[in-house]
GROMACS .gro file of C-alpha atoms in nm:
model
  339
    1UNK     CA    1  -0.170   3.624  -1.713
    2UNK     CA    2  -0.539   3.589  -1.630
    3UNK     CA    3  -0.610   3.347  -1.344
    4UNK     CA    4  -0.943   3.222  -1.212
    5UNK     CA    5  -0.903   3.102  -0.854
    6UNK     CA    6  -1.184   2.871  -0.742
    7UNK     CA    7  -1.186   2.812  -0.366
    8UNK     CA    8  -1.389   2.872  -0.053
    9UNK     CA    9  -1.348   3.246  -0.002
   10UNK     CA   10  -1.550   3.266   0.323
   11UNK     CA   11  -1.762   3.556   0.202
   12UNK     CA   12  -2.045   3.480   0.444
   13UNK     CA   13  -1.819   3.486   0.750
   14UNK     CA   14  -1.789   3.863   0.707
   15UNK     CA   15  -1.427   3.896   0.812
   16UNK     CA   16  -1.441   3.671   1.119
   17UNK     CA   17  -1.183   3.432   0.970
   18UNK     CA   18  -0.897   3.582   0.775
   19UNK     CA   19  -0.599   3.347   0.791
   20UNK     CA   20  -0.642   3.132   0.479
   21UNK     CA   21  -0.387   2.970   0.250
   22UNK     CA   22  -0.631   3.027  -0.039
   23UNK     CA   23  -0.636   3.400   0.035
   24UNK     CA   24  -0.256   3.403   0.048
   25UNK     CA   25  -0.247   3.237  -0.294
   26UNK     CA   26  -0.471   3.508  -0.437
   27UNK     CA   27  -0.250   3.776  -0.282
   28UNK     CA   28   0.064   3.608  -0.414
   29UNK     CA   29  -0.075   3.592  -0.767
   30UNK     CA   30  -0.158   3.962  -0.753
   31UNK     CA   31   0.182   4.048  -0.604
   32UNK     CA   32   0.341   3.866  -0.899
   33UNK     CA   33   0.152   4.073  -1.153
   34UNK     CA   34  -0.138   3.848  -1.253
   35UNK     CA   35  -0.501   3.944  -1.299
   36UNK     CA   36  -0.703   3.729  -1.057
   37UNK     CA   37  -1.076   3.661  -1.046
   38UNK     CA   38  -1.199   3.459  -0.747
   39UNK     CA   39  -1.497   3.224  -0.742
   40UNK     CA   40  -1.628   3.081  -0.413
   41UNK     CA   41  -1.819   2.763  -0.488
   42UNK     CA   42  -1.981   2.725  -0.145
   43UNK     CA   43  -2.089   3.086  -0.123
   44UNK     CA   44  -2.225   3.092  -0.479
   45UNK     CA   45  -2.415   2.768  -0.418
   46UNK     CA   46  -2.575   2.911  -0.102
   47UNK     CA   47  -2.662   3.240  -0.269
   48UNK     CA   48  -2.816   3.067  -0.572
   49UNK     CA   49  -3.007   2.797  -0.378
   50UNK     CA   50  -3.367   2.808  -0.253
   51UNK     CA   51  -3.373   2.921   0.110
   52UNK     CA   52  -2.995   2.945   0.107
   53UNK     CA   53  -2.956   2.568   0.141
   54UNK     CA   54  -2.611   2.517  -0.007
   55UNK     CA   55  -2.652   2.159  -0.131
   56UNK     CA   56  -2.951   2.266  -0.338
   57UNK     CA   57  -2.732   2.516  -0.522
   58UNK     CA   58  -2.466   2.271  -0.642
   59UNK     CA   59  -2.593   2.253  -1.001
   60UNK     CA   60  -2.626   2.628  -1.024
   61UNK     CA   61  -2.276   2.686  -0.883
   62UNK     CA   62  -2.130   2.465  -1.157
   63UNK     CA   63  -2.326   2.658  -1.418
   64UNK     CA   64  -2.206   2.991  -1.276
   65UNK     CA   65  -1.846   2.872  -1.284
   66UNK     CA   66  -1.867   2.806  -1.658
   67UNK     CA   67  -2.028   3.147  -1.705
   68UNK     CA   68  -1.738   3.302  -1.513
   69UNK     CA   69  -1.483   3.122  -1.729
   70UNK     CA   70  -1.654   3.255  -2.041
   71UNK     CA   71  -1.653   3.609  -1.902
   72UNK     CA   72  -1.298   3.612  -1.763
   73UNK     CA   73  -1.122   3.407  -2.034
   74UNK     CA   74  -0.849   3.286  -1.798
   75UNK     CA   75  -0.524   3.125  -1.904
   76UNK     CA   76  -0.511   2.924  -1.582
   77UNK     CA   77  -0.784   2.795  -1.352
   78UNK     CA   78  -0.664   2.704  -1.001
   79UNK     CA   79  -0.905   2.487  -0.806
   80UNK     CA   80  -0.865   2.478  -0.431
   81UNK     CA   81  -1.095   2.295  -0.191
   82UNK     CA   82  -1.411   2.328  -0.400
   83UNK     CA   83  -1.584   1.992  -0.379
   84UNK     CA   84  -1.912   2.135  -0.509
   85UNK     CA   85  -1.749   2.170  -0.851
   86UNK     CA   86  -1.775   1.839  -1.032
   87UNK     CA   87  -1.523   1.677  -1.260
   88UNK     CA   88  -1.790   1.667  -1.531
   89UNK     CA   89  -1.795   2.048  -1.523
   90UNK     CA   90  -1.417   2.055  -1.559
   91UNK     CA   91  -1.436   1.818  -1.854
   92UNK     CA   92  -1.689   2.048  -2.021
   93UNK     CA   93  -1.461   2.342  -1.946
   94UNK     CA   94  -1.165   2.166  -2.106
   95UNK     CA   95  -1.367   2.061  -2.409
   96UNK     CA   96  -1.492   2.415  -2.474
   97UNK     CA   97  -1.167   2.597  -2.386
   98UNK     CA   98  -0.886   2.345  -2.452
   99UNK     CA   99  -0.614   2.609  -2.412
  100UNK     CA  100  -0.693   2.669  -2.042
  101UNK     CA  101  -0.459   2.495  -1.795
  102UNK     CA  102  -0.625   2.338  -1.489
  103UNK     CA  103  -0.448   2.302  -1.155
  104UNK     CA  104  -0.566   2.174  -0.819
  105UNK     CA  105  -0.422   2.286  -0.484
  106UNK     CA  106  -0.489   2.072  -0.178
  107UNK     CA  107  -0.375   2.174   0.170
  108UNK     CA  108  -0.515   1.877   0.364
  109UNK     CA  109  -0.308   1.584   0.500
  110UNK     CA  110  -0.281   1.246   0.332
  111UNK     CA  111  -0.356   1.058   0.654
  112UNK     CA  112  -0.722   1.154   0.605
  113UNK     CA  113  -0.853   0.877   0.376
  114UNK     CA  114  -1.117   1.095   0.212
  115UNK     CA  115  -0.847   1.338   0.105
  116UNK     CA  116  -0.650   1.072  -0.083
  117UNK     CA  117  -0.970   0.983  -0.267
  118UNK     CA  118  -1.031   1.351  -0.337
  119UNK     CA  119  -0.683   1.394  -0.481
  120UNK     CA  120  -0.718   1.090  -0.703
  121UNK     CA  121  -1.054   1.219  -0.824
  122UNK     CA  122  -0.918   1.562  -0.921
  123UNK     CA  123  -0.598   1.413  -1.060
  124UNK     CA  124  -0.802   1.247  -1.335
  125UNK     CA  125  -0.902   1.577  -1.500
  126UNK     CA  126  -0.648   1.850  -1.417
  127UNK     CA  127  -0.299   1.910  -1.552
  128UNK     CA  128  -0.119   1.959  -1.221
  129UNK     CA  129  -0.187   1.896  -0.852
  130UNK     CA  130  -0.014   2.074  -0.562
  131UNK     CA  131  -0.016   1.912  -0.219
  132UNK     CA  132   0.115   2.032   0.118
  133UNK     CA  133   0.289   1.697   0.179
  134UNK     CA  134   0.642   1.636   0.050
  135UNK     CA  135   0.741   1.450  -0.264
  136UNK     CA  136   0.814   1.096  -0.133
  137UNK     CA  137   0.455   1.067  -0.010
  138UNK     CA  138   0.320   1.172  -0.350
  139UNK     CA  139   0.457   0.873  -0.542
  140UNK     CA  140   0.130   0.691  -0.471
  141UNK     CA  141  -0.029   0.916  -0.737
  142UNK     CA  142   0.218   0.831  -1.015
  143UNK     CA  143  -0.050   0.637  -1.204
  144UNK     CA  144  -0.262   0.951  -1.258
  145UNK     CA  145  -0.231   1.175  -1.564
  146UNK     CA  146  -0.180   1.492  -1.357
  147UNK     CA  147   0.170   1.590  -1.245
  148UNK     CA  148   0.193   1.611  -0.865
  149UNK     CA  149   0.405   1.871  -0.682
  150UNK     CA  150   0.474   1.965  -0.321
  151UNK     CA  151   0.373   2.314  -0.212
  152UNK     CA  152   0.452   2.473   0.126
  153UNK     CA  153   0.236   2.679   0.356
  154UNK     CA  154   0.349   3.035   0.278
  155UNK     CA  155   0.354   3.360   0.470
  156UNK     CA  156   0.235   3.696   0.343
  157UNK     CA  157   0.386   4.018   0.473
  158UNK     CA  158   0.042   4.179   0.503
  159UNK     CA  159  -0.086   3.892   0.721
  160UNK     CA  160   0.218   3.768   0.915
  161UNK     CA  161   0.310   4.126   1.000
  162UNK     CA  162   0.434   4.079   1.359
  163UNK     CA  163   0.790   4.017   1.472
  164UNK     CA  164   0.773   3.879   1.823
  165UNK     CA  165   1.139   3.780   1.800
  166UNK     CA  166   1.221   4.145   1.870
  167UNK     CA  167   1.008   4.167   2.182
  168UNK     CA  168   1.075   4.076   2.545
  169UNK     CA  169   0.746   4.203   2.693
  170UNK     CA  170   0.518   3.920   2.576
  171UNK     CA  171   0.276   3.790   2.843
  172UNK     CA  172   0.212   3.440   2.698
  173UNK     CA  173   0.504   3.198   2.711
  174UNK     CA  174   0.352   2.910   2.512
  175UNK     CA  175   0.051   2.883   2.278
  176UNK     CA  176  -0.141   2.600   2.116
  177UNK     CA  177  -0.448   2.672   1.904
  178UNK     CA  178  -0.665   2.400   1.752
  179UNK     CA  179  -1.016   2.334   1.628
  180UNK     CA  180  -1.013   1.966   1.523
  181UNK     CA  181  -1.014   1.637   1.711
  182UNK     CA  182  -1.054   1.408   1.405
  183UNK     CA  183  -0.777   1.154   1.331
  184UNK     CA  184  -0.568   1.266   1.628
  185UNK     CA  185  -0.473   1.208   1.991
  186UNK     CA  186  -0.277   1.529   2.029
  187UNK     CA  187  -0.497   1.662   2.311
  188UNK     CA  188  -0.352   1.387   2.531
  189UNK     CA  189  -0.009   1.531   2.457
  190UNK     CA  190  -0.123   1.886   2.531
  191UNK     CA  191  -0.280   1.774   2.860
  192UNK     CA  192   0.048   1.612   2.966
  193UNK     CA  193   0.232   1.934   2.877
  194UNK     CA  194  -0.009   2.142   3.083
  195UNK     CA  195   0.034   1.910   3.381
  196UNK     CA  196   0.413   1.935   3.355
  197UNK     CA  197   0.452   2.305   3.273
  198UNK     CA  198   0.155   2.503   3.401
  199UNK     CA  199   0.333   2.611   3.720
  200UNK     CA  200   0.644   2.719   3.528
  201UNK     CA  201   0.503   2.930   3.245
  202UNK     CA  202   0.190   3.089   3.100
  203UNK     CA  203   0.044   2.832   2.860
  204UNK     CA  204  -0.272   2.913   2.657
  205UNK     CA  205  -0.460   2.634   2.478
  206UNK     CA  206  -0.740   2.788   2.270
  207UNK     CA  207  -0.978   2.533   2.123
  208UNK     CA  208  -0.892   2.264   2.379
  209UNK     CA  209  -1.035   2.146   2.713
  210UNK     CA  210  -1.365   2.328   2.668
  211UNK     CA  211  -1.210   2.657   2.555
  212UNK     CA  212  -1.347   2.789   2.224
  213UNK     CA  213  -1.115   2.821   1.924
  214UNK     CA  214  -1.005   3.171   1.828
  215UNK     CA  215  -1.053   3.326   1.483
  216UNK     CA  216  -0.995   3.657   1.311
  217UNK     CA  217  -0.897   3.939   1.543
  218UNK     CA  218  -0.901   3.709   1.847
  219UNK     CA  219  -0.646   3.481   1.681
  220UNK     CA  220  -0.433   3.779   1.581
  221UNK     CA  221  -0.437   3.907   1.939
  222UNK     CA  222  -0.337   3.562   2.070
  223UNK     CA  223  -0.039   3.555   1.832
  224UNK     CA  224   0.060   3.911   1.920
  225UNK     CA  225   0.098   3.813   2.288
  226UNK     CA  226   0.305   3.498   2.241
  227UNK     CA  227   0.673   3.401   2.269
  228UNK     CA  228   0.661   3.032   2.170
  229UNK     CA  229   0.409   2.810   1.992
  230UNK     CA  230   0.338   2.440   1.948
  231UNK     CA  231   0.305   2.310   1.594
  232UNK     CA  232   0.127   1.984   1.677
  233UNK     CA  233  -0.031   1.824   1.373
  234UNK     CA  234  -0.317   1.580   1.404
  235UNK     CA  235  -0.067   1.308   1.309
  236UNK     CA  236   0.308   1.334   1.265
  237UNK     CA  237   0.548   1.176   1.022
  238UNK     CA  238   0.445   1.260   0.664
  239UNK     CA  239   0.743   1.414   0.488
  240UNK     CA  240   0.737   1.796   0.497
  241UNK     CA  241   0.372   1.799   0.604
  242UNK     CA  242   0.250   2.060   0.849
  243UNK     CA  243  -0.071   2.247   0.895
  244UNK     CA  244  -0.066   2.618   0.812
  245UNK     CA  245  -0.003   2.677   1.183
  246UNK     CA  246   0.374   2.654   1.138
  247UNK     CA  247   0.386   2.942   0.889
  248UNK     CA  248   0.148   3.149   1.100
  249UNK     CA  249   0.367   3.109   1.407
  250UNK     CA  250   0.710   3.135   1.247
  251UNK     CA  251   0.605   3.415   1.014
  252UNK     CA  252   0.517   3.628   1.316
  253UNK     CA  253   0.848   3.566   1.492
  254UNK     CA  254   0.707   3.312   1.739
  255UNK     CA  255   0.944   3.027   1.823
  256UNK     CA  256   0.803   2.700   1.684
  257UNK     CA  257   0.828   2.356   1.844
  258UNK     CA  258   0.755   2.085   1.586
  259UNK     CA  259   0.803   1.709   1.564
  260UNK     CA  260   1.126   1.583   1.405
  261UNK     CA  261   0.958   1.306   1.203
  262UNK     CA  262   0.847   1.521   0.903
  263UNK     CA  263   1.217   1.611   0.843
  264UNK     CA  264   1.177   1.988   0.827
  265UNK     CA  265   1.545   2.006   0.925
  266UNK     CA  266   1.613   1.921   0.559
  267UNK     CA  267   1.417   2.230   0.448
  268UNK     CA  268   1.469   2.491   0.718
  269UNK     CA  269   1.798   2.653   0.821
  270UNK     CA  270   1.974   2.535   1.135
  271UNK     CA  271   1.874   2.697   1.467
  272UNK     CA  272   1.532   2.812   1.345
  273UNK     CA  273   1.264   2.556   1.433
  274UNK     CA  274   1.295   2.350   1.753
  275UNK     CA  275   1.251   1.976   1.683
  276UNK     CA  276   1.144   1.714   1.935
  277UNK     CA  277   1.107   1.336   1.920
  278UNK     CA  278   0.890   1.252   2.219
  279UNK     CA  279   0.704   1.407   2.509
  280UNK     CA  280   0.996   1.425   2.750
  281UNK     CA  281   1.218   1.575   2.481
  282UNK     CA  282   0.955   1.842   2.407
  283UNK     CA  283   0.915   1.934   2.773
  284UNK     CA  284   1.290   1.974   2.814
  285UNK     CA  285   1.322   2.183   2.497
  286UNK     CA  286   1.042   2.415   2.610
  287UNK     CA  287   1.212   2.463   2.946
  288UNK     CA  288   1.547   2.537   2.778
  289UNK     CA  289   1.410   2.817   2.563
  290UNK     CA  290   1.188   2.950   2.840
  291UNK     CA  291   1.498   2.999   3.053
  292UNK     CA  292   1.700   3.161   2.772
  293UNK     CA  293   1.499   3.439   2.610
  294UNK     CA  294   1.791   3.563   2.399
  295UNK     CA  295   1.816   3.220   2.241
  296UNK     CA  296   1.439   3.215   2.187
  297UNK     CA  297   1.454   3.547   2.006
  298UNK     CA  298   1.754   3.444   1.794
  299UNK     CA  299   1.598   3.119   1.668
  300UNK     CA  300   1.254   3.274   1.612
  301UNK     CA  301   1.404   3.562   1.418
  302UNK     CA  302   1.600   3.327   1.194
  303UNK     CA  303   1.286   3.124   1.113
  304UNK     CA  304   1.084   3.438   1.046
  305UNK     CA  305   1.346   3.577   0.808
  306UNK     CA  306   1.361   3.248   0.617
  307UNK     CA  307   0.984   3.224   0.573
  308UNK     CA  308   0.948   3.582   0.455
  309UNK     CA  309   1.246   3.555   0.220
  310UNK     CA  310   1.202   3.205   0.073
  311UNK     CA  311   0.847   3.085   0.148
  312UNK     CA  312   0.638   3.396   0.086
  313UNK     CA  313   0.310   3.411  -0.102
  314UNK     CA  314   0.461   3.564  -0.414
  315UNK     CA  315   0.715   3.282  -0.465
  316UNK     CA  316   0.449   3.027  -0.369
  317UNK     CA  317   0.211   3.157  -0.635
  318UNK     CA  318   0.486   3.186  -0.895
  319UNK     CA  319   0.590   2.823  -0.840
  320UNK     CA  320   0.231   2.705  -0.888
  321UNK     CA  321   0.192   2.905  -1.210
  322UNK     CA  322   0.527   2.799  -1.356
  323UNK     CA  323   0.486   2.431  -1.263
  324UNK     CA  324   0.125   2.409  -1.382
  325UNK     CA  325   0.215   2.562  -1.719
  326UNK     CA  326   0.538   2.365  -1.755
  327UNK     CA  327   0.749   2.681  -1.766
  328UNK     CA  328   1.117   2.698  -1.666
  329UNK     CA  329   1.146   2.774  -1.296
  330UNK     CA  330   1.257   3.133  -1.241
  331UNK     CA  331   1.370   3.079  -0.879
  332UNK     CA  332   1.555   2.812  -0.686
  333UNK     CA  333   1.254   2.725  -0.472
  334UNK     CA  334   1.374   2.573  -0.146
  335UNK     CA  335   1.082   2.328  -0.130
  336UNK     CA  336   1.132   2.197  -0.484
  337UNK     CA  337   1.173   1.820  -0.472
  338UNK     CA  338   1.103   1.517  -0.687
  339UNK     CA  339   1.151   1.480  -1.063
   0.00000   0.00000   0.00000
């Protein structure tokens, strides 16, 4: 199958950021035998605009997308976070090439109001929408013509290529990386953790308390040094919602602490992720696993194996293709839920 994947490909960052769910989707499509052409709306707009001012290149980026569709002749167009591409362009695409299936993938949380509006906007013109929040939360979109599906955050063996569950010589006991303070109070939680635990273990908090966030090789080095990681979302509670952080940690064999409210215990195997309900519970759970490194390694290894076996980029991409095209599912996808 020929697939055109439209998403921010970060061309102008020149390798400084490499951990991207959109990149994993492209890799998964290729792993599963599809021809894939990528189109980066933001980069094309900047390259086509006067003086490189991206907003001035919006019209040209939409024109170039239609040119790309004509040249590639895809069977499926997958649209990621590409807000520069207008729905009017997609309507013209559908009118000219009615056989092409359109799908939208959205990895942002539903507690951000603008994202709900964005999903409703895209859901008016595409055939299928894939969201990183679980099925019960997606019923609010039942009135739209597009079919909504849950998609997980996957791992890819070429990216999550560490296995810290096999190592005892790791210098960092606990890690939390972040780069956003919008719609969240999680830094208050991290501060309380640091106050309680700093004298007991080595706790790194990149992107918090004046420390810069880490990207690219720096992020990879931080992961490579770490035993345990905090998966603290900006808000907790949406069913099966997590940032990509959980897959990045677990996929590298780092023990993950995550809130119990999203009900990942219904998706993940027992004794893999460590769930907590409040601050005191989290502190006690961290201390338990810090004192018992064999248990830390056992749980982290079980989570890593599950992600690489059942939530890898190839199965992720295959589910999106099959669901968008209305094909019979070829695998018993563990995250499949809803009608």
